[in-house]
XYZ file of C-alpha atoms in Angstrom:
480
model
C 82.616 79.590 180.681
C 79.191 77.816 180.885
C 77.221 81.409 180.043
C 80.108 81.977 177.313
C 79.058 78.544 175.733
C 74.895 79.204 176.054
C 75.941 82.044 174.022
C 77.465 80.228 171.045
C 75.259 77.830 171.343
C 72.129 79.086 168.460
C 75.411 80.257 166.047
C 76.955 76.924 166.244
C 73.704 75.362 166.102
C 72.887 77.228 162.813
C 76.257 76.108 161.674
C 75.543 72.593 162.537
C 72.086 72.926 160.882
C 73.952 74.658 157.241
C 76.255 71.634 157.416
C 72.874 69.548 157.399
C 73.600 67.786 160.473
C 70.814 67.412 163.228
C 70.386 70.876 165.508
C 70.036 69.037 168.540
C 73.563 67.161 168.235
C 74.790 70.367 169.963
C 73.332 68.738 173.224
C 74.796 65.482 172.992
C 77.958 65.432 171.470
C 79.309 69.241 172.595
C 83.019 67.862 170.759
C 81.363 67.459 167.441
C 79.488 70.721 168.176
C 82.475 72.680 168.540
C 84.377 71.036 165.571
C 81.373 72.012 163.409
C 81.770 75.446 164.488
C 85.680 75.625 163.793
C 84.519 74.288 160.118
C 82.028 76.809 159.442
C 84.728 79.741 160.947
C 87.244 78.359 158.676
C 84.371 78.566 155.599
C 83.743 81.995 156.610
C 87.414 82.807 156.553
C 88.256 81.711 153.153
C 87.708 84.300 150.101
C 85.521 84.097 148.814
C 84.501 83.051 145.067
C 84.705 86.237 142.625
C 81.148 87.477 141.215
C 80.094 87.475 137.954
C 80.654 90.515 136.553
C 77.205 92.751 135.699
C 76.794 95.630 133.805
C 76.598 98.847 136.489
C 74.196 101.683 135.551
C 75.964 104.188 137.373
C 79.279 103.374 134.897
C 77.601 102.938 131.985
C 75.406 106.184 132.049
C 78.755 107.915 133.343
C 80.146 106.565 129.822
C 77.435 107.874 127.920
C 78.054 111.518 129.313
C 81.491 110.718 128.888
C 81.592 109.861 124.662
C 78.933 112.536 124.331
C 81.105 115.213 125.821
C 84.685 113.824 123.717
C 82.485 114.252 120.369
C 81.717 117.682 121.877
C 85.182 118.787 121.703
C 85.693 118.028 117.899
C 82.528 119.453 116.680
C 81.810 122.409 117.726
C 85.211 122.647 119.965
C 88.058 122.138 117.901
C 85.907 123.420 114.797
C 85.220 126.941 116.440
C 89.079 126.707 118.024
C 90.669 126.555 114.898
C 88.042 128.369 112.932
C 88.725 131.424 114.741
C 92.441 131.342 114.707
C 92.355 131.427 110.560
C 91.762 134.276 108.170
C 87.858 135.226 106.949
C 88.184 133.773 103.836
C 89.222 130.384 105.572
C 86.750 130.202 108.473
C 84.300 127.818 106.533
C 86.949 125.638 105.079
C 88.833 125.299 108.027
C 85.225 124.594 110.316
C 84.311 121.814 107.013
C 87.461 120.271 108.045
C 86.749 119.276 111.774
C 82.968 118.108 110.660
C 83.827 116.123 107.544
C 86.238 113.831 109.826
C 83.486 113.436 112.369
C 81.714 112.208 109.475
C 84.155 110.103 107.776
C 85.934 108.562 110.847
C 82.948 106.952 112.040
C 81.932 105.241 109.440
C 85.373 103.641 109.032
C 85.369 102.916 112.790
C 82.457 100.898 111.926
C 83.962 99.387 109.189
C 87.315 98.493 110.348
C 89.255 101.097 112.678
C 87.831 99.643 115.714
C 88.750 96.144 115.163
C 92.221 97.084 113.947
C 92.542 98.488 117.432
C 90.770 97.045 119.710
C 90.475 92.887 119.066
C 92.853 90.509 118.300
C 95.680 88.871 120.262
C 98.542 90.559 117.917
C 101.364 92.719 119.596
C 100.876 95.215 116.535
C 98.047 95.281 115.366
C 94.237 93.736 115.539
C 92.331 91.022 114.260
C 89.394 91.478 111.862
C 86.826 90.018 114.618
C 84.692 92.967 114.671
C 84.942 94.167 110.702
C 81.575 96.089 110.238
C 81.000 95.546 114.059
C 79.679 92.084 113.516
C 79.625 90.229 116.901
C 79.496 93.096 118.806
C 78.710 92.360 122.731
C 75.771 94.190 124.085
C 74.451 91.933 126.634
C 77.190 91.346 128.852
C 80.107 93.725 129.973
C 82.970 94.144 127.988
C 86.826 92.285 128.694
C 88.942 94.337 126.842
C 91.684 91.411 125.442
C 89.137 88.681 126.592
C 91.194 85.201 125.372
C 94.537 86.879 126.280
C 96.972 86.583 128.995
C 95.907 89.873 131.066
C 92.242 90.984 130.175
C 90.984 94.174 131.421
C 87.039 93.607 132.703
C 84.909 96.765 132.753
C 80.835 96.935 133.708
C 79.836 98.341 130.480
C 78.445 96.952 127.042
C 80.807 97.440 124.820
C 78.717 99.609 122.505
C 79.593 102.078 124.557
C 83.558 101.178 124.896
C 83.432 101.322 120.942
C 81.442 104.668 121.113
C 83.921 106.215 123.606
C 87.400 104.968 121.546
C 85.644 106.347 118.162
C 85.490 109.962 119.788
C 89.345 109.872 120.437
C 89.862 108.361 116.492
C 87.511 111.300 115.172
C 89.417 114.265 116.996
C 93.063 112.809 117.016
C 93.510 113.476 112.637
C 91.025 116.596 112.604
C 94.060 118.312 115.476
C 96.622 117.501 112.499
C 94.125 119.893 110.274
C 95.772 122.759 112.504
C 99.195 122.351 111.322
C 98.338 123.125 107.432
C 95.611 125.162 108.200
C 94.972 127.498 104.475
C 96.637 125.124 101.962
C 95.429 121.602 101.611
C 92.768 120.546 99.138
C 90.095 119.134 100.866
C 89.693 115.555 98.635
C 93.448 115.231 99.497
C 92.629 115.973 102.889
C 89.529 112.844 102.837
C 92.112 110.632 101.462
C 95.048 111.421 103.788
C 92.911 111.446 106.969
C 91.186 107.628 105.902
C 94.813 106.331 105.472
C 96.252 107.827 108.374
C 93.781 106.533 110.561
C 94.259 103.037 109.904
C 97.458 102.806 109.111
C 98.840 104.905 112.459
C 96.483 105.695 114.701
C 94.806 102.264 114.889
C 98.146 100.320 115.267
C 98.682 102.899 118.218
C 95.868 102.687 120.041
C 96.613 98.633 119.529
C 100.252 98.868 120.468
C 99.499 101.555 124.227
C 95.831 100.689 125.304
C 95.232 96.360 124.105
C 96.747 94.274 126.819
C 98.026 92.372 123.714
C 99.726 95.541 122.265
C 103.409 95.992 123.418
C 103.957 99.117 124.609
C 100.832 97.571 127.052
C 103.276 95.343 127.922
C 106.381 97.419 128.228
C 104.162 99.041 130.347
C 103.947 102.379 128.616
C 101.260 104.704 131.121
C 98.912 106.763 129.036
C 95.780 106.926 130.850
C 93.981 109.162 127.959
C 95.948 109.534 125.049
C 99.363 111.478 125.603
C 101.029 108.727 122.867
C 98.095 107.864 120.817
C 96.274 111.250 120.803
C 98.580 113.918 120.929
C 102.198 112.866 119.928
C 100.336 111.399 116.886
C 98.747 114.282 116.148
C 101.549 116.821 116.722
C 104.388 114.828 114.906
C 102.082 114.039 111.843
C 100.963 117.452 111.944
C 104.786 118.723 112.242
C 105.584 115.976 108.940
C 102.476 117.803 106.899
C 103.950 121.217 107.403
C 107.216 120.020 106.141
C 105.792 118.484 103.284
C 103.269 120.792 102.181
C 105.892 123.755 102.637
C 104.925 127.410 104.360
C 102.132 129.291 103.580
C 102.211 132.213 100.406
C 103.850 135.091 102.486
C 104.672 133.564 105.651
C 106.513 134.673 107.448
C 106.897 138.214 106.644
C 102.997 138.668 106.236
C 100.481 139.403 109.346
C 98.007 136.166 109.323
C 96.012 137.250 112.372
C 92.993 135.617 114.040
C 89.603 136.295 111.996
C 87.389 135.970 115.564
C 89.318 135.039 118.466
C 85.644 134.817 120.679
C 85.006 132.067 118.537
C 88.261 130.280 119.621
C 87.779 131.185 123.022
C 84.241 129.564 122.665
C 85.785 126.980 121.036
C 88.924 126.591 123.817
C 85.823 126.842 126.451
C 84.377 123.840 125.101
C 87.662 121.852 124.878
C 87.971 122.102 128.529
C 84.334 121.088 129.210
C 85.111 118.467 126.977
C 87.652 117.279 128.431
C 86.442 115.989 131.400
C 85.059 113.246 129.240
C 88.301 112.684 127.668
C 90.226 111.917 131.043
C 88.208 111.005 133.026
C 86.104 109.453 130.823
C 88.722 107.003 130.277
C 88.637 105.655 133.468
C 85.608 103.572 132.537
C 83.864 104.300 135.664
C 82.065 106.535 137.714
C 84.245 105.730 140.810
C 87.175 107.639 142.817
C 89.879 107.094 140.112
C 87.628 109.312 137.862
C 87.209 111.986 140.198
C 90.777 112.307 141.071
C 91.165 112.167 136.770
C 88.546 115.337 136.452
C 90.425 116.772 140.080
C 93.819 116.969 137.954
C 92.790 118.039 134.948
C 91.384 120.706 135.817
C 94.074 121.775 137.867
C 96.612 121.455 135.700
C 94.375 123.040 132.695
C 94.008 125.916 134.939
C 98.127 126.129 136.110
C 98.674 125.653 131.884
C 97.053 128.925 131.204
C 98.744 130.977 134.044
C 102.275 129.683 132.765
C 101.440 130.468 129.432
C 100.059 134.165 130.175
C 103.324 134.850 132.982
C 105.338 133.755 130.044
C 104.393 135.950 127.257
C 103.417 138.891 129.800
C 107.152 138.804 130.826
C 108.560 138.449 126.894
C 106.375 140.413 124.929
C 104.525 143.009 127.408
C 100.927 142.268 127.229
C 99.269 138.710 128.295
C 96.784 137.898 124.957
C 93.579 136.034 124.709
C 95.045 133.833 122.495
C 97.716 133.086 124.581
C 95.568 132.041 127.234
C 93.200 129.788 125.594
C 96.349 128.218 124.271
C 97.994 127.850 127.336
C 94.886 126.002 128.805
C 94.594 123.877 125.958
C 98.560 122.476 126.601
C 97.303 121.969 130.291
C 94.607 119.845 128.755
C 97.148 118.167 126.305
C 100.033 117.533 129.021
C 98.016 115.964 131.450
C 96.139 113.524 129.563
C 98.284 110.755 129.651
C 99.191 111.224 133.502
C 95.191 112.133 134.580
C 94.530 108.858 136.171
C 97.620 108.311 137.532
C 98.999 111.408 139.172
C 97.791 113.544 142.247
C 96.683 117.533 142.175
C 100.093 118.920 142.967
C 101.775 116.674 140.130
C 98.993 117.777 138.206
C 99.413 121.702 138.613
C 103.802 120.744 138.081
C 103.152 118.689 134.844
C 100.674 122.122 133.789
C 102.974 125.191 134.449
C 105.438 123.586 132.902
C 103.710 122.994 130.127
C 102.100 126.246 129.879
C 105.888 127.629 129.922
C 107.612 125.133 127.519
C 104.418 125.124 125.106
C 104.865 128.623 124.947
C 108.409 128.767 124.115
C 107.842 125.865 121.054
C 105.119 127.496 119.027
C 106.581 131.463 119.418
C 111.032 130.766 119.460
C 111.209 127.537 118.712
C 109.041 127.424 115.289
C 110.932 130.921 114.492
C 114.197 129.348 114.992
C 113.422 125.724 112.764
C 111.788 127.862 110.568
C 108.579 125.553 110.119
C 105.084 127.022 109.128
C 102.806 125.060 111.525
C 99.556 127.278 111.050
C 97.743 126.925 114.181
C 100.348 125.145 116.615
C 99.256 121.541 116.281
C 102.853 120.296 116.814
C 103.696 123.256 119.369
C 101.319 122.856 121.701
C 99.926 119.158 121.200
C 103.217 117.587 119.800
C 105.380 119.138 122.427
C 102.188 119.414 125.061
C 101.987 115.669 125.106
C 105.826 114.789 125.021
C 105.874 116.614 128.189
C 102.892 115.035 129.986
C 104.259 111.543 128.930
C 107.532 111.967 130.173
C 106.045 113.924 133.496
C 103.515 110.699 133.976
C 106.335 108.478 134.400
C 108.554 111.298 137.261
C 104.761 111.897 139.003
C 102.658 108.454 139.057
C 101.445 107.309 142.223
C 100.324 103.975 142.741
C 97.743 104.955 145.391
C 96.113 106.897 142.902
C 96.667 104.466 140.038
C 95.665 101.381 142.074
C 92.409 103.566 143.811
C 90.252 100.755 141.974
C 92.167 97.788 142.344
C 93.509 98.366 138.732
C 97.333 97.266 140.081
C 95.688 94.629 142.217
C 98.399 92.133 140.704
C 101.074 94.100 140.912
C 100.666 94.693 144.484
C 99.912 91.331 145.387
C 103.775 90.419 143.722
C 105.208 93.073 145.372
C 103.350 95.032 147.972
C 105.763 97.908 148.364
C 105.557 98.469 144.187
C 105.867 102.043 142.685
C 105.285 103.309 139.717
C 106.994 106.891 139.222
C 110.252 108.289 139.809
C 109.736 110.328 142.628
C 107.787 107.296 144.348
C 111.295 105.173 143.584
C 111.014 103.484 140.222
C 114.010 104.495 138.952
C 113.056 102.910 134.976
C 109.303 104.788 135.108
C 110.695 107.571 132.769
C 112.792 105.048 130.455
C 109.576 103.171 129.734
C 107.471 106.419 129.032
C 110.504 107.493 126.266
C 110.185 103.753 124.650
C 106.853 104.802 124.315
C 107.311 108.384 123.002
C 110.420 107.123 120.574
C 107.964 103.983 119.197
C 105.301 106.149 118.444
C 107.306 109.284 117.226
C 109.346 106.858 114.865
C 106.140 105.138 113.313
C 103.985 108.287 113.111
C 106.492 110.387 111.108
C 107.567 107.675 108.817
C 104.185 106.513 107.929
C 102.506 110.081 107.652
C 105.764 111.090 105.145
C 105.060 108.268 103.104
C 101.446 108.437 102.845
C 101.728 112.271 102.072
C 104.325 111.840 99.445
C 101.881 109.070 97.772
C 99.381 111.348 97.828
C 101.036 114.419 96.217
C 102.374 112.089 93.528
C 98.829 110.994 92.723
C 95.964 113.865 93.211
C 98.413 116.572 94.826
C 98.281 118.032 98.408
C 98.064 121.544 98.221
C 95.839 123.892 96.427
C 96.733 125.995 93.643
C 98.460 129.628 94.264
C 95.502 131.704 93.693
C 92.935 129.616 95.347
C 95.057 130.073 98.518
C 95.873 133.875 97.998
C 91.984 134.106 97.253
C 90.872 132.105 100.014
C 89.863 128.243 100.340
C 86.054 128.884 101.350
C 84.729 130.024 98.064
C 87.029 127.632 95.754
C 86.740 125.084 97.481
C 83.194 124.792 98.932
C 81.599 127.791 96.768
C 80.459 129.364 100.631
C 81.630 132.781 102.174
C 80.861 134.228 105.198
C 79.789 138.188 105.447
């Protein structure tokens, strides 16, 4: 006992001297000494206070990577994707398409997108806080909802959260381009794409990914854009073709591919791409980011193989097109479950979207009889219907919570879930309030603004331009 105490002795004494009483008190009053120690135990015990958050280096040059490689997919990606898929006389026109709402998106990000999505307390839409960016913080890292009830902290200036978001505004109206692909003037386009933008896809992105917006509350999971991405994109895309009406011949004429090896290129660079996109949107360069890159590529890869099985079985010979397509409704179905779902949901939520997104853009376009060019609304309508229903059967709050992100939720109840198969029986009923909400907004909105527009300056170009080709009318180019 005596040799136990000598032992303790020089920590309690450095306890005793922290406390600022006298070292040598140890000696004469040991009953002091040892209730000195049971303080400083109990200080050591107690949690301690939380650190001030600081901007990491290792997240925020992640993030860079990350809105560098999203930009990628639009321009060249989705420009050499679609480009490829059109006739020659279209290529140029359809390429313009993809680069002019690069162009145009960002400067009305900077304007006002960005605040209409991302500031404010409104369960809508945003506030007007950043209009032109003004007040945007670059010193300290950005709380997403800062002022609100349940802000979401991140280690990185917000520069580069505004950066990231603007990639996903730029590429989400130039997939709609796909479904009226030959047809559309292009000042109609301009004017459709700056109107859609604000008035759906910023309330969206609001509504799914601002702890104010209330599907965020409903508690709607779409880790990279399932609902605000690619059910946007597909349904408005699916509401032009309906408008704008079929194009001149279809579909008893042949429109084949001009160069599919510049949509594979294109489909090549979508995947790479990607891995910005999801796990990108992680914000970090931490575990839940690696298991977001782990399943997307997974299921991208189990997408194609569904996709090429299916249309090897139906129609004899698996196509290059067909595969690239195929991995590009991997990409698509998984986005909204990336960050939430293990590698064996992952490959599930893929083959069956390689399978199903097959089936919607060959039979199921045939039987509606709808002329969606280049299977926006097939494969990225459809495509991301499936992954946000699938998010809500596969989420696993192990991998959702691998960062502490469901810190609170656990702390309520420690044996929480969050999918079906985990136990929460109303996972899937929240993911189709969140499919119906946006579905219902996005095609109302997009008819309206469409029909505005052909009433004013007309949607779609005149009958020979089209038979002629849109390259050389419209943007007095041709390639040889």
């Amino acid at each position: 006992m005596n040799r136990l105490f000598l032992l303790a002795a020089p920590m309690m004494a450095v306890a005793l001297g922290l406390a600022g009483l006298p070292a040598d008190a140890l000696a004469q009053d040991p009953a002091a000494a040892a209730a000195a120690a049971a303080a400083a135990a109990a200080a050591a015990a107690a949690p301690a206070a939380p650190a001030t958050p600081t901007i990491n280096g290792g997240d925020t040059a992640w993030m860079l990577v990350s809105t560098a490689l999203v930009l990628m997919m639009t321009i060249p990606g989705l420009a050499l994707f679609y480009g490829g898929m059109v006739r020659k006389m279209n290529v140029l026109a359809t390429v313009m398409q993809s680069f002019a709402i690069t162009c145009l998106i960002s400067v009305l990000w900077y304007v006002i997108g960005y605040s209409l999505a991302f500031t404010g307390q409104g369960a809508y839409v945003g506030g007007l806080d950043r209009l032109f960016l003004n007040g945007l913080n670059f010193a300290t890292p950005f709380i997403l909802g800062e002022g609100g009830a349940s802000p979401v902290p991140t280690t990185i200036p917000e520069p580069i959260f505004m950066m990231f978001q603007m990639t996903f505004a730029i590429i989400t109206p130039a997939l709609i381009t796909g479904a009226f692909a030959d047809r559309m003037k292009f000042s109609s386009l301009l004017v459709f794409t700056a109107l859609w933008s604000l008035v759906v896809y910023s309330p969206i992105a609001h509504w799914v990914w601002h702890p104010a917006g209330f599907l965020f509350g409903l508690g709607v999971l779409d880790f990279a854009g399932g609902t605000v991405v690619h059910i946007n994109a597909g349904v408005a895309g699916l509401v032009a073709a309906l408008v704008i009406g079929k194009r001149k011949g279809y579909p008893k004429e042949a429109f084949m591919p001009h160069n599919l090896v510049l949509s594979l290129i294109g489909a090549s660079l979508l995947w790479v791409g990607w891995f910005g996109f999801n796990a990108g949107s992680a914000l970090t360069a931490g575990p839940r980011a690696g298991m977001a890159m782990a399943a997307t590529h997974i299921a991208t890869a189990g997408a194609a193989i569904g996709w090429l099985l299916a249309e090897w079985a139906t129609k004899g010979k698996p196509s290059v097109l067909g595969i690239i397509s195929g991995a590009v409704a991997g990409l698509v179905a998984v986005t909204p479950a990336a960050g939430f779902v293990d590698p064996t949901g992952a490959i599930i939520i893929g083959l069956i979207a390689g399978v199903v997104c097959f089936w919607s853009a060959t039979s199921l376009k045939k039987m509606l009889g709808y002329d969606d060019s280049l299977d926006a609304f097939g494969v990225h309508g459809v495509g991301g219907l499936i992954g946000a229903l699938l998010t809500g059967v596969f989420a696993k709050i192990s991998v959702s919570n691998s960062e502490n992100g469901f810190a609170a939720l656990l702390a309520a109840d420690p044996k929480a879930t969050l999918g079906l198969l985990e136990g929460n029986a109303s996972a899937v009923w929240i993911q189709v309030q969140g499919i119906a909400w946006t579905v219902g907004w996005c095609a109302i909105a997009t008819f309206v603004l469409l029909k505005v527009i052909d009433v004013v300056m007309g949607l779609r170009v005149d009958e020979d331009v089209e038979r002629d080709g849109l390259d050389l009318a419209l943007h007095g180019e041709s390639i040889h």
